[in-house]
């Protein structure tokens, strides 16, 4: 345990030193704190009103809603912990150094587990405790500290479960993907059959009537589980971490290429055009067909389309027009499809960008080609969704034309801002080998600049959605057009300056 404490202390001192001396770290912290303060104040105001209503409804309703609130916080932090496991446990040189140290598997797991709170979820954990703690202390007094203890212990268990689940996926699921998908399908069907049987018998109605557990008892159970997973059973998780790490280090991209109908024909036709845009489109098609997460994005898009009637019903009391719903939903789903790639479109290239820059295509041709590739994907999804949703909710031809124009303007502005802004974080000395380093380099915001660009992109989306919500169409379309022009001009100059700075 002494070695683990030394590693934690080293990371803490390194983080404090970077905060004092590194300008980029200071900017990242300022941006993160500003975002946390704004989001925290808004969340506290909302939660104050909700807790007041729950308390007025009685103790049973209050406890039930608090359990739902805590469950949401645990799930959210657990998802962030899963992403942090990929970056802290598999990406970069830090996990390689951790694997070469002469320490036990249990110590390796404890080191990773502690780093998760320092560098992974620490910011979100503090935000959750403050946002939930202030309203609870105001309304519940000293009883709130028992609930906060449960929140912290639940987060500790959720982090361990996220780490363990991620390691299981990397060790067993990705190596036997077809078998794992078949098992998951059979399991889901079995669970559905069992649920229907229980529902017909009437057991599910009795389960709903069960009371929620006392927070002190649940906290005691979480504490026991935490002691076990970080104590006697830490070696098991550590061995699983070692096996998953070695599996990912020895694993390259999947050799199985799953092509949608027409992809081969499209790739062949694009190869005839000897230009940079065609080459990047072909490269993107081939890379994404080898990427398991691409099919996850497809599933997410299909789920979002299926949820549109439900969300339309939920948003009906707010008075949104049909055209506004179609525009926001179509552009939002299209942005969701590229949000984990567009902000790193250029910075993900690393040392590979040198080959594009030395080619006889011009120093800024790559910027135009990269933007065209992402725009093709975003506009294809956004415009198809606009047509489908407009037909679904019964828009007129004139309303459909306005919706298509606004969706196009929103997607052009966001894509240009993200793609050309991603040149800010490009490093020609960055080389990645292996599946996990390539994944973190291409699709995860593992640097402060990427996080800042991602946050600014969300801010731009919010501004554009606000324009089409608050302004009539004859004003919102010119405003979006003007915003697009500003983003394109400034983004082009910024991206060009960054590219020239890399080779000067």
Coordinates of C-alpha atoms in Angstrom, one line a residue:
X1 CA 0.0 0.0 0.0
X2 CA 3.0 2.3 0.6
X3 CA 3.9 2.2 -3.1
X4 CA 0.3 3.1 -4.1
X5 CA 0.3 6.1 -1.7
X6 CA 3.6 7.3 -3.2
X7 CA 2.1 7.1 -6.7
X8 CA -1.0 9.0 -5.7
X9 CA 1.2 11.6 -4.0
X10 CA 3.3 12.0 -7.1
X11 CA 0.3 12.5 -9.3
X12 CA -1.1 15.1 -6.9
X13 CA 2.1 17.0 -6.8
X14 CA 2.4 16.9 -10.6
X15 CA -1.1 18.2 -11.0
X16 CA -0.5 21.1 -8.5
X17 CA 2.8 21.9 -10.2
X18 CA 1.1 22.0 -13.6
X19 CA -1.7 24.2 -12.2
X20 CA 1.0 26.7 -10.9
X21 CA 3.3 26.7 -14.0
X22 CA 1.4 25.6 -17.1
X23 CA -0.7 28.2 -18.8
X24 CA -2.8 25.6 -20.7
X25 CA -3.7 23.9 -17.4
X26 CA -4.7 27.2 -15.9
X27 CA -7.0 27.9 -18.8
X28 CA -8.4 24.4 -18.7
X29 CA -9.1 24.8 -15.0
X30 CA -10.7 28.2 -15.4
X31 CA -12.9 26.9 -18.2
X32 CA -13.9 23.9 -16.1
X33 CA -14.6 25.9 -13.0
X34 CA -16.7 28.4 -15.0
X35 CA -18.7 25.6 -16.5
X36 CA -19.2 24.0 -13.1
X37 CA -20.2 27.2 -11.5
X38 CA -22.8 28.0 -14.1
X39 CA -24.2 24.5 -14.2
X40 CA -24.0 24.1 -10.5
X41 CA -26.0 27.3 -9.7
X42 CA -28.7 26.4 -12.2
X43 CA -28.9 22.8 -10.9
X44 CA -29.1 24.0 -7.3
X45 CA -32.0 26.4 -8.0
X46 CA -33.9 23.6 -9.8
X47 CA -33.2 21.0 -7.1
X48 CA -34.3 23.4 -4.3
X49 CA -37.8 23.6 -5.8
X50 CA -37.9 19.9 -6.4
X51 CA -36.8 18.9 -2.9
X52 CA -39.4 21.3 -1.4
X53 CA -42.1 19.5 -3.4
X54 CA -40.9 16.1 -2.5
X55 CA -40.8 17.0 1.2
X56 CA -44.3 18.4 1.1
X57 CA -45.5 15.0 -0.4
X58 CA -44.2 13.1 2.6
X59 CA -41.2 11.1 3.7
X60 CA -41.9 8.1 1.5
X61 CA -42.1 10.2 -1.6
X62 CA -39.0 12.2 -0.6
X63 CA -36.9 9.0 -0.1
X64 CA -38.1 7.5 -3.3
X65 CA -37.1 10.6 -5.3
X66 CA -33.8 10.9 -3.5
X67 CA -33.0 7.3 -4.5
X68 CA -33.9 8.1 -8.1
X69 CA -31.7 11.2 -7.9
X70 CA -28.8 9.3 -6.5
X71 CA -29.2 6.5 -9.0
X72 CA -28.9 9.1 -11.8
X73 CA -25.8 10.6 -10.3
X74 CA -24.2 7.2 -9.9
X75 CA -25.0 6.2 -13.4
X76 CA -23.6 9.5 -14.9
X77 CA -20.4 9.3 -12.9
X78 CA -20.1 5.6 -13.7
X79 CA -20.2 6.4 -17.4
X80 CA -17.5 9.1 -17.0
X81 CA -15.4 6.6 -15.0
X82 CA -15.7 4.1 -17.9
X83 CA -14.3 6.7 -20.3
X84 CA -11.6 7.6 -17.8
X85 CA -10.7 3.9 -17.5
X86 CA -9.9 3.9 -21.2
X87 CA -7.7 7.0 -21.1
X88 CA -6.0 6.4 -17.7
X89 CA -5.8 2.7 -17.8
X90 CA -4.9 2.1 -21.5
X91 CA -4.0 5.3 -23.3
X92 CA -0.6 6.9 -23.4
X93 CA 2.7 6.0 -21.6
X94 CA 1.4 6.2 -18.1
X95 CA -0.3 2.7 -18.0
X96 CA 2.7 1.2 -19.8
X97 CA 4.9 2.5 -17.0
X98 CA 2.5 1.2 -14.4
X99 CA 2.7 -2.3 -16.0
X100 CA 6.5 -2.3 -15.9
X101 CA 6.7 -1.5 -12.1
X102 CA 7.5 -4.4 -9.9
X103 CA 4.3 -4.3 -7.9
X104 CA 1.5 -6.7 -7.3
X105 CA -1.7 -6.8 -9.4
X106 CA -3.7 -5.5 -6.4
X107 CA -1.4 -2.5 -6.2
X108 CA -1.9 -1.8 -9.9
X109 CA -5.6 -1.8 -9.5
X110 CA -5.5 0.4 -6.4
X111 CA -3.3 2.9 -8.2
X112 CA -5.7 3.0 -11.1
X113 CA -8.7 3.3 -8.7
X114 CA -7.1 6.2 -6.9
X115 CA -6.2 8.0 -10.1
X116 CA -9.8 7.8 -11.2
X117 CA -10.7 10.2 -8.4
X118 CA -7.7 12.5 -9.0
X119 CA -7.8 12.8 -12.7
X120 CA -11.0 11.1 -13.9
X121 CA -14.2 12.0 -12.0
X122 CA -12.9 14.3 -9.3
X123 CA -14.4 17.4 -10.9
X124 CA -17.8 15.8 -11.4
X125 CA -17.8 14.3 -7.9
X126 CA -17.3 17.7 -6.3
X127 CA -20.0 19.2 -8.5
X128 CA -22.5 16.4 -7.6
X129 CA -21.8 16.7 -3.9
X130 CA -22.2 20.5 -3.9
X131 CA -25.3 20.5 -6.1
X132 CA -27.1 17.7 -4.1
X133 CA -25.7 18.6 -0.7
X134 CA -26.8 22.2 -0.4
X135 CA -30.5 21.6 -1.0
X136 CA -30.5 18.6 1.3
X137 CA -28.8 20.4 4.1
X138 CA -31.2 23.3 3.8
X139 CA -34.3 21.1 4.0
X140 CA -33.1 18.0 5.9
X141 CA -30.6 19.5 8.3
X142 CA -28.2 16.9 9.9
X143 CA -30.0 14.1 8.3
X144 CA -28.6 15.2 5.0
X145 CA -25.1 14.1 5.9
X146 CA -26.3 10.5 6.0
X147 CA -27.6 10.8 2.5
X148 CA -24.3 12.5 1.4
X149 CA -22.4 9.6 2.9
X150 CA -24.5 7.2 0.9
X151 CA -23.8 9.3 -2.2
X152 CA -20.0 9.2 -1.7
X153 CA -20.0 5.5 -1.0
X154 CA -22.3 4.8 -3.9
X155 CA -19.9 6.8 -6.2
X156 CA -17.0 4.7 -5.0
X157 CA -18.9 1.5 -5.8
X158 CA -20.1 2.8 -9.2
X159 CA -16.5 3.7 -10.1
X160 CA -15.3 0.2 -9.2
X161 CA -18.2 -1.3 -11.2
X162 CA -17.3 0.9 -14.2
X163 CA -13.7 -0.1 -14.1
X164 CA -14.6 -3.8 -13.7
X165 CA -17.1 -3.7 -16.6
X166 CA -14.7 -1.9 -18.9
X167 CA -12.0 -4.5 -18.2
X168 CA -14.4 -7.3 -18.8
X169 CA -15.3 -5.7 -22.2
X170 CA -11.7 -5.3 -23.2
X171 CA -10.6 -8.7 -22.0
X172 CA -13.5 -10.9 -23.2
X173 CA -16.1 -9.1 -25.2
X174 CA -13.9 -7.4 -27.9
X175 CA -11.9 -10.5 -28.4
X176 CA -15.0 -12.6 -29.0
X177 CA -17.4 -10.0 -30.3
X178 CA -19.8 -12.2 -32.2
X179 CA -20.2 -14.7 -29.4
X180 CA -20.7 -11.8 -26.9
X181 CA -23.4 -10.2 -29.0
X182 CA -25.2 -13.6 -29.3
X183 CA -25.0 -14.1 -25.5
X184 CA -26.2 -10.5 -24.9
X185 CA -29.2 -11.1 -27.3
X186 CA -30.1 -14.4 -25.7
X187 CA -29.8 -12.8 -22.2
X188 CA -32.0 -9.9 -23.2
X189 CA -34.7 -12.2 -24.6
X190 CA -34.5 -14.3 -21.4
X191 CA -34.9 -11.3 -19.2
X192 CA -37.8 -10.1 -21.2
X193 CA -39.5 -13.5 -20.9
X194 CA -38.9 -13.7 -17.2
X195 CA -40.3 -10.2 -16.7
X196 CA -43.4 -11.0 -18.7
X197 CA -43.9 -14.2 -16.6
X198 CA -43.5 -12.2 -13.4
X199 CA -45.9 -9.5 -14.7
X200 CA -48.6 -12.1 -15.6
X201 CA -48.3 -13.6 -12.1
X202 CA -48.5 -10.2 -10.5
X203 CA -45.1 -10.2 -8.8
X204 CA -44.0 -7.0 -10.5
X205 CA -46.8 -5.0 -8.9
X206 CA -45.8 -6.2 -5.5
X207 CA -42.2 -5.2 -6.1
X208 CA -43.3 -1.6 -6.8
X209 CA -44.9 -1.5 -3.4
X210 CA -41.7 -2.4 -1.6
X211 CA -40.2 0.4 0.5
X212 CA -36.8 2.0 -0.2
X213 CA -34.0 0.9 2.1
X214 CA -32.8 3.1 4.9
X215 CA -29.8 5.3 3.8
X216 CA -27.7 4.2 6.9
X217 CA -28.2 0.5 6.1
X218 CA -27.4 1.1 2.4
X219 CA -24.3 3.1 3.4
X220 CA -23.1 0.2 5.7
X221 CA -23.6 -2.3 2.9
X222 CA -21.7 0.0 0.4
X223 CA -18.8 0.4 2.9
X224 CA -18.5 -3.4 3.3
X225 CA -18.5 -3.9 -0.4
X226 CA -15.9 -1.2 -0.8
X227 CA -13.6 -2.7 1.8
X228 CA -13.9 -6.1 0.0
X229 CA -13.2 -4.9 -3.5
X230 CA -10.2 -2.7 -2.5
X231 CA -8.9 -5.1 0.0
X232 CA -9.0 -8.9 -0.3
X233 CA -10.5 -9.0 -3.9
X234 CA -8.3 -6.2 -5.3
X235 CA -5.9 -8.8 -6.7
X236 CA -8.6 -10.3 -8.9
X237 CA -9.4 -7.0 -10.5
X238 CA -5.7 -6.3 -10.8
X239 CA -5.1 -9.5 -12.7
X240 CA -8.1 -8.8 -14.9
X241 CA -6.5 -5.3 -15.6
X242 CA -3.2 -6.9 -16.6
X243 CA -4.9 -9.4 -18.9
X244 CA -7.0 -6.7 -20.5
X245 CA -4.0 -4.4 -20.9
X246 CA -1.9 -7.1 -22.6
X247 CA -4.8 -8.1 -24.8
X248 CA -5.2 -4.5 -26.0
X249 CA -1.5 -3.9 -26.5
X250 CA -1.3 -7.0 -28.7
X251 CA -4.5 -6.3 -30.5
X252 CA -4.6 -4.1 -33.7
X253 CA -7.7 -3.0 -35.5
X254 CA -10.2 -5.7 -36.3
X255 CA -9.5 -7.6 -39.4
X256 CA -13.3 -8.1 -40.0
X257 CA -14.7 -5.3 -42.2
X258 CA -18.4 -5.0 -42.1
X259 CA -19.6 -3.0 -45.1
X260 CA -23.1 -1.7 -45.5
X261 CA -24.7 -2.2 -48.9
X262 CA -23.2 0.2 -51.4
X263 CA -20.0 1.0 -49.4
X264 CA -17.8 -1.0 -51.7
X265 CA -19.3 0.6 -54.8
X266 CA -18.9 4.0 -53.2
X267 CA -15.3 3.4 -52.3
X268 CA -14.5 2.3 -55.8
X269 CA -16.1 5.3 -57.4
X270 CA -14.3 7.7 -55.0
X271 CA -10.9 6.1 -55.8
X272 CA -11.3 7.4 -59.4
X273 CA -11.0 11.0 -58.1
X274 CA -7.4 11.6 -57.4
X275 CA -7.9 14.4 -54.9
X276 CA -7.5 14.7 -51.1
X277 CA -11.2 14.8 -50.4
X278 CA -11.9 11.5 -52.1
X279 CA -8.9 9.9 -50.4
X280 CA -10.1 11.0 -46.9
X281 CA -13.6 9.8 -47.6
X282 CA -12.4 6.3 -48.6
X283 CA -10.1 6.3 -45.6
X284 CA -12.9 7.2 -43.3
X285 CA -15.2 4.6 -44.8
X286 CA -12.7 1.8 -44.3
X287 CA -11.6 2.9 -40.8
X288 CA -15.2 3.3 -39.5
X289 CA -16.2 -0.1 -40.9
X290 CA -13.4 -1.6 -38.7
X291 CA -14.5 0.4 -35.7
X292 CA -16.9 -1.4 -33.3
X293 CA -18.1 2.0 -31.8
X294 CA -19.4 3.1 -35.3
X295 CA -22.1 0.5 -35.0
X296 CA -22.8 1.8 -31.5
X297 CA -23.4 5.2 -33.0
X298 CA -25.8 3.8 -35.6
X299 CA -27.8 2.1 -32.8
X300 CA -27.9 5.4 -30.8
X301 CA -29.2 7.3 -33.9
X302 CA -31.9 4.7 -34.4
X303 CA -32.9 4.9 -30.7
X304 CA -33.0 8.7 -30.9
X305 CA -35.3 8.5 -34.0
X306 CA -37.6 6.0 -32.1
X307 CA -37.7 8.3 -29.1
X308 CA -38.9 11.3 -31.1
X309 CA -42.6 10.7 -30.5
X310 CA -42.0 10.4 -26.7
X311 CA -39.9 13.6 -26.6
X312 CA -42.4 15.4 -28.7
X313 CA -45.1 14.6 -26.2
X314 CA -42.9 15.6 -23.2
X315 CA -42.0 19.0 -24.9
X316 CA -45.6 19.7 -26.0
X317 CA -46.4 21.8 -22.8
X318 CA -43.5 24.2 -23.5
X319 CA -45.2 25.4 -26.7
X320 CA -42.5 24.5 -29.3
X321 CA -43.7 24.6 -32.9
X322 CA -43.5 21.5 -35.1
X323 CA -40.9 23.1 -37.3
X324 CA -38.7 24.1 -34.3
X325 CA -38.9 20.5 -33.0
X326 CA -37.9 19.1 -36.3
X327 CA -35.0 21.5 -36.7
X328 CA -33.6 21.0 -33.2
X329 CA -34.0 17.2 -33.2
X330 CA -32.6 16.6 -36.7
X331 CA -29.6 18.9 -36.2
X332 CA -29.0 17.5 -32.6
X333 CA -29.0 13.9 -33.8
X334 CA -26.7 14.8 -36.7
X335 CA -24.3 16.5 -34.3
X336 CA -24.5 13.6 -31.9
X337 CA -23.2 11.3 -34.7
X338 CA -20.0 13.4 -35.2
X339 CA -19.5 15.0 -31.8
X340 CA -17.0 12.3 -30.8
X341 CA -14.9 12.9 -33.9
X342 CA -15.3 16.4 -35.3
X343 CA -13.5 18.2 -32.4
X344 CA -10.5 16.0 -32.9
X345 CA -10.6 15.7 -36.7
X346 CA -7.2 17.3 -37.3
X347 CA -5.6 16.8 -33.9
X348 CA -6.2 13.0 -34.1
X349 CA -3.8 12.7 -37.0
X350 CA -0.7 13.4 -34.9
X351 CA 2.4 12.6 -36.9
X352 CA 0.4 11.3 -39.9
X353 CA -0.5 14.9 -40.8
X354 CA 3.1 15.4 -42.0
X355 CA 2.3 13.2 -45.0
X356 CA -0.7 15.4 -46.0
X357 CA 1.3 18.6 -45.6
X358 CA 4.3 17.5 -47.7
X359 CA 2.0 16.3 -50.5
X360 CA 1.7 18.5 -53.6
X361 CA -1.8 19.7 -52.7
X362 CA -1.1 23.0 -50.9
X363 CA -0.7 23.6 -47.1
X364 CA -4.4 24.5 -46.5
X365 CA -6.0 22.0 -48.9
X366 CA -6.1 19.5 -46.0
X367 CA -8.3 21.9 -44.0
X368 CA -10.9 22.2 -46.9
X369 CA -10.8 18.4 -47.5
X370 CA -11.3 17.5 -43.9
X371 CA -14.2 19.9 -43.5
X372 CA -15.9 18.5 -46.6
X373 CA -15.6 14.9 -45.3
X374 CA -17.3 15.8 -42.0
X375 CA -19.9 18.0 -43.7
X376 CA -20.9 15.2 -46.0
X377 CA -21.6 12.9 -43.0
X378 CA -23.4 15.6 -40.9
X379 CA -25.5 17.0 -43.8
X380 CA -26.4 13.5 -45.0
X381 CA -27.8 12.5 -41.6
X382 CA -29.3 15.9 -40.8
X383 CA -31.1 16.4 -44.1
X384 CA -32.5 12.9 -44.2
X385 CA -33.7 13.2 -40.6
X386 CA -35.3 16.6 -41.5
X387 CA -37.3 15.0 -44.4
X388 CA -38.3 12.0 -42.2
X389 CA -39.4 14.1 -39.2
X390 CA -41.1 16.7 -41.3
X391 CA -43.2 13.9 -43.0
X392 CA -43.8 12.4 -39.6
X393 CA -45.2 15.5 -38.0
X394 CA -46.9 16.8 -41.1
X395 CA -45.0 19.9 -42.1
X396 CA -45.9 21.8 -45.3
X397 CA -43.5 22.1 -48.2
X398 CA -42.7 25.7 -47.2
X399 CA -42.0 24.7 -43.6
X400 CA -39.9 21.8 -44.8
X401 CA -37.8 24.2 -46.9
X402 CA -37.2 26.5 -43.9
X403 CA -36.3 23.5 -41.7
X404 CA -33.8 22.2 -44.2
X405 CA -32.2 25.6 -44.5
X406 CA -31.9 26.0 -40.7
X407 CA -30.6 22.5 -40.2
X408 CA -27.9 23.1 -42.9
X409 CA -26.8 26.4 -41.4
X410 CA -26.5 24.9 -37.9
X411 CA -24.5 21.9 -39.1
X412 CA -22.2 24.0 -41.3
X413 CA -21.4 26.3 -38.4
X414 CA -20.8 23.6 -35.8
X415 CA -18.8 21.4 -38.2
X416 CA -16.5 24.2 -39.4
X417 CA -15.9 25.4 -35.9
X418 CA -15.1 22.0 -34.6
X419 CA -13.0 20.7 -37.5
X420 CA -10.9 23.8 -38.1
X421 CA -10.7 24.5 -34.3
X422 CA -9.2 21.0 -33.8
X423 CA -6.0 22.2 -35.4
X424 CA -5.3 24.0 -32.1
X425 CA -4.4 20.7 -30.4
X426 CA -2.4 19.1 -33.3
X427 CA 1.0 17.7 -32.3
X428 CA 3.2 16.5 -35.2
X429 CA 5.3 14.5 -32.7
X430 CA 2.4 12.4 -31.4
X431 CA 2.6 8.8 -32.5
X432 CA 0.1 6.1 -31.4
X433 CA 0.4 2.4 -31.8
X434 CA -2.1 -0.2 -30.7
X435 CA -5.9 -0.2 -30.4
X436 CA -6.4 1.8 -27.2
X437 CA -3.8 4.6 -27.9
X438 CA -5.3 5.1 -31.4
X439 CA -8.8 5.1 -29.9
X440 CA -8.0 7.7 -27.3
X441 CA -6.1 9.8 -29.9
X442 CA -8.9 9.8 -32.4
X443 CA -12.2 9.7 -30.4
X444 CA -11.7 10.9 -26.8
X445 CA -11.1 14.4 -25.3
X446 CA -8.0 13.4 -23.4
X447 CA -6.3 16.9 -23.5
X448 CA -7.3 20.2 -21.9
X449 CA -7.6 21.9 -25.3
X450 CA -9.9 19.2 -26.6
X451 CA -12.1 19.7 -23.6
X452 CA -12.2 23.4 -24.1
X453 CA -13.0 23.0 -27.8
X454 CA -15.8 20.5 -27.0
X455 CA -17.3 22.9 -24.4
X456 CA -17.1 25.9 -26.8
X457 CA -18.8 23.8 -29.4
X458 CA -21.7 23.0 -27.1
X459 CA -21.9 26.7 -26.3
X460 CA -22.1 27.5 -30.1
X461 CA -24.9 24.9 -30.4
X462 CA -26.8 26.5 -27.5
X463 CA -26.5 30.0 -29.1
X464 CA -27.8 28.7 -32.5
X465 CA -30.7 26.8 -30.8
X466 CA -31.5 30.0 -28.9
X467 CA -31.6 32.0 -32.0
X468 CA -34.1 29.8 -33.8
X469 CA -36.2 29.5 -30.6
X470 CA -36.5 33.2 -29.7
X471 CA -36.4 34.8 -33.2
X472 CA -39.0 34.4 -36.0
X473 CA -37.9 32.7 -39.1
X474 CA -37.3 35.8 -41.1
X475 CA -34.8 37.0 -38.5
X476 CA -33.3 33.6 -37.3
X477 CA -32.2 32.5 -40.8
X478 CA -30.3 35.8 -41.5
X479 CA -28.8 35.6 -38.0
X480 CA -27.7 32.0 -38.6
X481 CA -26.3 33.0 -42.0
X482 CA -24.3 35.8 -40.4
X483 CA -23.0 33.5 -37.7
X484 CA -22.0 30.9 -40.3
X485 CA -20.0 33.6 -42.2
X486 CA -18.2 34.7 -39.0
X487 CA -17.4 31.1 -38.0
X488 CA -16.1 30.2 -41.5
X489 CA -13.9 33.3 -41.8
X490 CA -12.5 33.1 -38.3
X491 CA -12.2 29.3 -38.3
X492 CA -10.4 29.3 -41.7
X493 CA -7.9 32.0 -40.5
X494 CA -7.3 30.2 -37.2
X495 CA -6.9 26.8 -38.8
X496 CA -4.6 28.1 -41.4
X497 CA -2.5 29.9 -38.9
X498 CA -2.2 26.8 -36.8
X499 CA -1.1 24.7 -39.8
X500 CA 1.5 27.2 -40.8
X501 CA 2.8 27.4 -37.3
X502 CA 3.3 23.6 -37.3
X503 CA 5.6 23.7 -40.2
X504 CA 7.4 27.0 -39.7

